[in-house]
Amino acid sequence: MLVLKNITKDYASGDTKVEALRGVDLVFGESEFAAVLGPSGCGKTTLLNIIGGLDRYTSGDLVIRGKSTKQFTERDWDTYRNHSVGFVFQSYNLIPHQTVLANVELALTLSGVSREERRRRAVQALTDVGLGDQLNKKPNQMSGGQMQRVAIARALVNDPDILLADEPTGALDSETSVQVMEILKQISEKRLIIMVTHNPELAETYATRIVRIRDGEIISDSDPCDAAEDAEIGKPIGRKPSMRFPTALGLSLNNLMTKKVRTFLTAFAGSIGIIGIALILSLSNGIQIYIDRVQEDTLSSYPITLEAERLDMSGLVTSLMGVNARMDEGEGGHELDAVYSNTIMYDLISSLSQTETQTNDLAAFREFLEREDSELLLRSSAVQYGYALDMNIYAKDADGTIFLSDVADLLQNAMASLYGGDYSSYFEQFGGAYSMMQVWEEMLPPQSGDGLVNGLLTEQYDLLYGHWPENYDEAVLIVNKDNEISDLVIYCMGLGSQDQVTEAMRRIMAGEETEAFDKRWAYDEICGTTFKIILPAEYYQYDSLSGRYNDVSATEAGMDFLYNAPDVGTAVKIVGILRPNEDAVSSMMTGAIGYTSALTSYLVEKTAGLEALRKQKESPDTDVLLNLPFLTEDYFVSDGQKRADVTEHLRSLPLSERAAVYVALQSRPDEDYLDAIVDQQMEGMTRELIESQVTDSYMQQMGVDAATVKNYIAGMDDETLFAYVAEAIREQATEQYAAGVQQQLGALPTETLAGLLEDSFTAEPEAAEEAAAEPEPAAETPAP
Ligand code: ADP
Ligand code: MG
């Protein structure tokens, strides 16, 4: 099955060359259990890596099933590695937070077999190694021997012809080692196993053949195979690699960092953290198709983004790197015998102050992009334009309440109704996490041609029900792999009530367990859910009486109107349900409701056409919302003019409002009056008196007990304490005065009050001006 012909392998190590293998000749048959024995550093791992296609020989030839590998392309190696070889290492390379079953299944993820088939095969492989009853354990709940058996199961799940094991028992005690060897021995009945070990006893007991190696050369072979004979039984490798997850997890960095892999890594350095292990695996095994797929999927999830403005942080990064480098090199110019200083703050602040905001001309770039001969557009899968479009998406909840379908808004409201207060900026501080909570997301537009969504999406998602959006006012719900949506989405869809959000919030805050929704929704219950998008400018409705646009969204009635008026807002309907495709490496949508770019374009156009905005554009000098001229810098109005304007305004008011103005004006005591009251009350005031009398009001205001208040008062000096009491008396006097005036004046007929106001303004022009500026208390002002 395998023939090694005079294989050598040199490693360049600095200036010197390490000859890891010096002309190895070996032949292996279809089913053997060969052990490779030798001291550390003699080339065992190198030999195994070359046999497995993880590393390339320097000279010689590796003949696989009669076919020389001299002319092998990367693709051929991929095919060989992925269909013919399984690897088991000393360290088990299991993914710790996934179950044993998941770990084994992972090796089949991209094999193109169905989920059930994957599961069946993984269960079978685990049963074969005696772990059929441990499927749902995590690796960290297992012994070393069990983990190694999982690793063996993972190597076998693809049904390879050759199993390569590099010191598989190296980390195991002798008893467990025996168990693992038993399993390998069984496996070797149907396959070729080549096992590197440093344990001669195990080799003698279990292996059918022992190859000894020293300094890169074979020094003995207990059962050499006949090359000519073996070549006959070779069958050519013709299978093309299907996309499947490689079995060789966690290979050395050396293997990773070769040639184009390095370029690729560099190019994707940014996203490596994100796609993590999948990418590393694919790189180490060099499955080009898989890389392409990851690349495409990754780019679709983490696209190249151009923003109108960006901060150039390179200076900062460089200077920080400089600081670190200096620290590493220890170029402080001093002995390492005490504690010294270095200047991070200076470098940091000075580079921060040099950090510049750059502005990109996106309009020009778009033009460039959309030119007919644009290379860029031809070569990209999708281009998406983002706008600072403020979409307010409303829905009706289970109780018929109209609400904003936005996670942050829901949470804010829940907090506010629990604790009172305003939490509108509370959730924004979570930055990225906050944007992860976004439920609504624009789907990638098609690059050209038909449909409203990009082909990448239709590849990554299965349509479970309904249809893909065919019109701007159609959206889709995206469920996870288990057909679930989060509670947040449930609320945002209006499938729960706002009271439930508040209740859930209360429970969370109180540290109680939250109740999960134990509800299911039929697909057709979800499809048809409608939302209404109200653009900011649509909040302003025209009032023909005043000629102004009023924001009607503040009141419930206004919201009701906005939500129900057929000619206000844009209705959007859920028309389909999507689920991430099982084979998708990463799925690009982070939101739960996907709308089309057609909706965005529609709204952009609609905004431009809205009456208020159109009028505003036409008359740039007038604030059309208020129907008043914008204030210019040289805007100046004399006091006399102001008085005249106030008078005129008062005249225009209806009777009852004019009366109310009179009452309001009269309700303000003048300062002299207040000063007199305060003086009178403060006379003879002592600390003792305050302590005995004021404690109660303090207690109420601060919501604390008497002892705390006494302490608090005791901590104030006389001046502060007296000032505080004087201020309190003043406030009280003001309130009492106003209450008295309102009570007295309230008894007068509206006409009389309006008349009084009229008089005070218009009796004589001069007097009126004064009155407007400084209203005097009326003659018969009641004493408070
Ligand atoms: P073994 O597995 O028998 O302990 P290896 O095959 O790992 O030995 O290594 C054989 C020799 O090749 C050693 O001298 C080792 O230092 C050298 N070697 C192995 N890999 C590399 C590499 N990537 N670069 C340079 N030298 C290497
Ligand atoms: Mg080794």
Short mmCIF file of N, CA and C in Angstrom, two decimals, residues 578-633:
data_model
loop_
_atom_site.label_atom_id
_atom_site.label_comp_id
_atom_site.label_asym_id
_atom_site.label_seq_id
_atom_site.Cartn_x
_atom_site.Cartn_y
_atom_site.Cartn_z
N LEU A 578 -36.03 31.13 8.01
CA LEU A 578 -34.76 30.57 7.57
C LEU A 578 -34.03 29.90 8.73
N ARG A 579 -33.22 28.93 8.36
CA ARG A 579 -32.36 28.29 9.36
C ARG A 579 -30.98 28.14 8.75
N PRO A 580 -29.91 28.38 9.55
CA PRO A 580 -28.58 28.24 8.99
C PRO A 580 -28.39 26.82 8.46
N ASN A 581 -27.84 26.77 7.30
CA ASN A 581 -27.54 25.51 6.66
C ASN A 581 -26.51 24.74 7.48
N GLU A 582 -26.67 23.43 7.55
CA GLU A 582 -25.76 22.65 8.37
C GLU A 582 -24.32 22.71 7.89
N ASP A 583 -24.15 22.92 6.62
CA ASP A 583 -22.79 22.91 6.09
C ASP A 583 -22.14 24.28 6.09
N ALA A 584 -22.91 25.31 6.44
CA ALA A 584 -22.33 26.65 6.43
C ALA A 584 -21.27 26.74 7.51
N VAL A 585 -20.11 27.22 7.15
CA VAL A 585 -19.02 27.31 8.11
C VAL A 585 -19.32 28.40 9.13
N SER A 586 -19.77 29.53 8.61
CA SER A 586 -20.21 30.57 9.53
C SER A 586 -21.39 31.22 8.84
N SER A 587 -22.39 31.58 9.61
CA SER A 587 -23.55 32.17 8.97
C SER A 587 -23.51 33.66 9.20
N MET A 588 -23.85 34.40 8.15
CA MET A 588 -23.50 35.80 8.19
C MET A 588 -24.47 36.67 8.99
N MET A 589 -25.67 36.20 9.21
CA MET A 589 -26.61 37.07 9.89
C MET A 589 -26.44 36.96 11.40
N THR A 590 -26.35 38.08 12.07
CA THR A 590 -26.33 38.05 13.53
C THR A 590 -27.69 38.40 14.09
N GLY A 591 -28.48 39.08 13.30
CA GLY A 591 -29.82 39.44 13.75
C GLY A 591 -30.77 38.28 13.61
N ALA A 592 -32.03 38.54 13.91
CA ALA A 592 -33.01 37.47 13.85
C ALA A 592 -34.07 37.74 12.81
N ILE A 593 -34.21 39.00 12.44
CA ILE A 593 -35.15 39.33 11.39
C ILE A 593 -34.35 40.00 10.28
N GLY A 594 -34.43 39.44 9.10
CA GLY A 594 -33.67 39.96 7.99
C GLY A 594 -34.58 40.73 7.05
N TYR A 595 -34.17 41.95 6.71
CA TYR A 595 -34.91 42.68 5.69
C TYR A 595 -33.99 42.94 4.52
N THR A 596 -34.55 43.37 3.42
CA THR A 596 -33.75 43.49 2.22
C THR A 596 -33.19 44.90 2.07
N SER A 597 -32.15 44.99 1.25
CA SER A 597 -31.61 46.31 0.96
C SER A 597 -32.63 47.11 0.16
N ALA A 598 -33.57 46.38 -0.46
CA ALA A 598 -34.61 47.09 -1.20
C ALA A 598 -35.45 47.93 -0.24
N LEU A 599 -35.64 47.42 0.97
CA LEU A 599 -36.40 48.19 1.96
C LEU A 599 -35.63 49.46 2.31
N THR A 600 -34.32 49.29 2.52
CA THR A 600 -33.49 50.45 2.83
C THR A 600 -33.61 51.50 1.73
N SER A 601 -33.46 51.05 0.49
CA SER A 601 -33.54 52.01 -0.62
C SER A 601 -34.91 52.67 -0.64
N TYR A 602 -35.93 51.85 -0.42
CA TYR A 602 -37.28 52.39 -0.43
C TYR A 602 -37.42 53.49 0.62
N LEU A 603 -36.90 53.21 1.82
CA LEU A 603 -37.05 54.18 2.91
C LEU A 603 -36.23 55.45 2.64
N VAL A 604 -35.05 55.25 2.04
CA VAL A 604 -34.23 56.42 1.72
C VAL A 604 -34.99 57.31 0.76
N GLU A 605 -35.58 56.69 -0.25
CA GLU A 605 -36.33 57.47 -1.22
C GLU A 605 -37.56 58.10 -0.58
N LYS A 606 -38.21 57.31 0.24
CA LYS A 606 -39.42 57.82 0.89
C LYS A 606 -39.09 59.03 1.76
N THR A 607 -37.99 58.92 2.49
CA THR A 607 -37.59 60.03 3.34
C THR A 607 -37.44 61.30 2.52
N ALA A 608 -36.76 61.15 1.40
CA ALA A 608 -36.53 62.32 0.56
C ALA A 608 -37.84 62.93 0.09
N GLY A 609 -38.85 62.09 -0.05
CA GLY A 609 -40.11 62.59 -0.58
C GLY A 609 -41.08 63.10 0.48
N LEU A 610 -40.74 62.93 1.75
CA LEU A 610 -41.68 63.34 2.79
C LEU A 610 -41.91 64.84 2.77
N GLU A 611 -43.16 65.22 2.97
CA GLU A 611 -43.56 66.60 2.79
C GLU A 611 -42.74 67.56 3.65
N ALA A 612 -42.65 67.22 4.93
CA ALA A 612 -41.95 68.13 5.84
C ALA A 612 -40.51 68.36 5.38
N LEU A 613 -39.85 67.28 4.97
CA LEU A 613 -38.46 67.41 4.56
C LEU A 613 -38.35 68.16 3.24
N ARG A 614 -39.29 67.89 2.35
CA ARG A 614 -39.27 68.58 1.06
C ARG A 614 -39.41 70.08 1.29
N LYS A 615 -40.40 70.43 2.14
CA LYS A 615 -40.62 71.85 2.42
C LYS A 615 -39.38 72.46 3.06
N GLN A 616 -38.78 71.70 3.96
CA GLN A 616 -37.60 72.21 4.64
C GLN A 616 -36.48 72.49 3.65
N LYS A 617 -36.34 71.59 2.70
CA LYS A 617 -35.30 71.78 1.69
C LYS A 617 -35.59 73.02 0.85
N GLU A 618 -36.87 73.20 0.56
CA GLU A 618 -37.24 74.33 -0.29
C GLU A 618 -37.03 75.66 0.43
N SER A 619 -37.27 75.68 1.72
CA SER A 619 -37.09 76.94 2.44
C SER A 619 -36.08 76.78 3.56
N PRO A 620 -34.81 76.88 3.20
CA PRO A 620 -33.74 76.63 4.16
C PRO A 620 -33.70 77.65 5.29
N ASP A 621 -34.36 78.78 5.14
CA ASP A 621 -34.28 79.79 6.20
C ASP A 621 -35.36 79.62 7.25
N THR A 622 -36.33 78.75 6.95
CA THR A 622 -37.43 78.59 7.90
C THR A 622 -37.36 77.22 8.55
N ASP A 623 -37.58 77.19 9.83
CA ASP A 623 -37.74 75.93 10.52
C ASP A 623 -39.17 75.49 10.26
N VAL A 624 -39.37 74.56 9.33
CA VAL A 624 -40.74 74.25 8.95
C VAL A 624 -41.50 73.54 10.06
N LEU A 625 -40.79 72.90 10.98
CA LEU A 625 -41.50 72.24 12.06
C LEU A 625 -42.20 73.28 12.93
N LEU A 626 -41.49 74.36 13.22
CA LEU A 626 -42.06 75.40 14.08
C LEU A 626 -42.72 76.50 13.26
N ASN A 627 -42.50 76.46 11.96
CA ASN A 627 -42.98 77.51 11.09
C ASN A 627 -42.43 78.86 11.53
N LEU A 628 -41.18 78.90 11.87
CA LEU A 628 -40.52 80.14 12.30
C LEU A 628 -39.18 80.22 11.60
N PRO A 629 -38.68 81.45 11.43
CA PRO A 629 -37.35 81.55 10.80
C PRO A 629 -36.28 80.97 11.73
N PHE A 630 -35.26 80.36 11.14
CA PHE A 630 -34.12 79.92 11.94
C PHE A 630 -33.42 81.14 12.51
N LEU A 631 -32.90 81.02 13.69
CA LEU A 631 -32.16 82.13 14.26
C LEU A 631 -30.84 82.27 13.53
N THR A 632 -30.57 83.47 13.08
CA THR A 632 -29.27 83.69 12.48
C THR A 632 -28.38 84.32 13.52
N GLU A 633 -27.10 84.40 13.20
CA GLU A 633 -26.17 84.87 14.21
C GLU A 633 -26.43 86.32 14.58
#
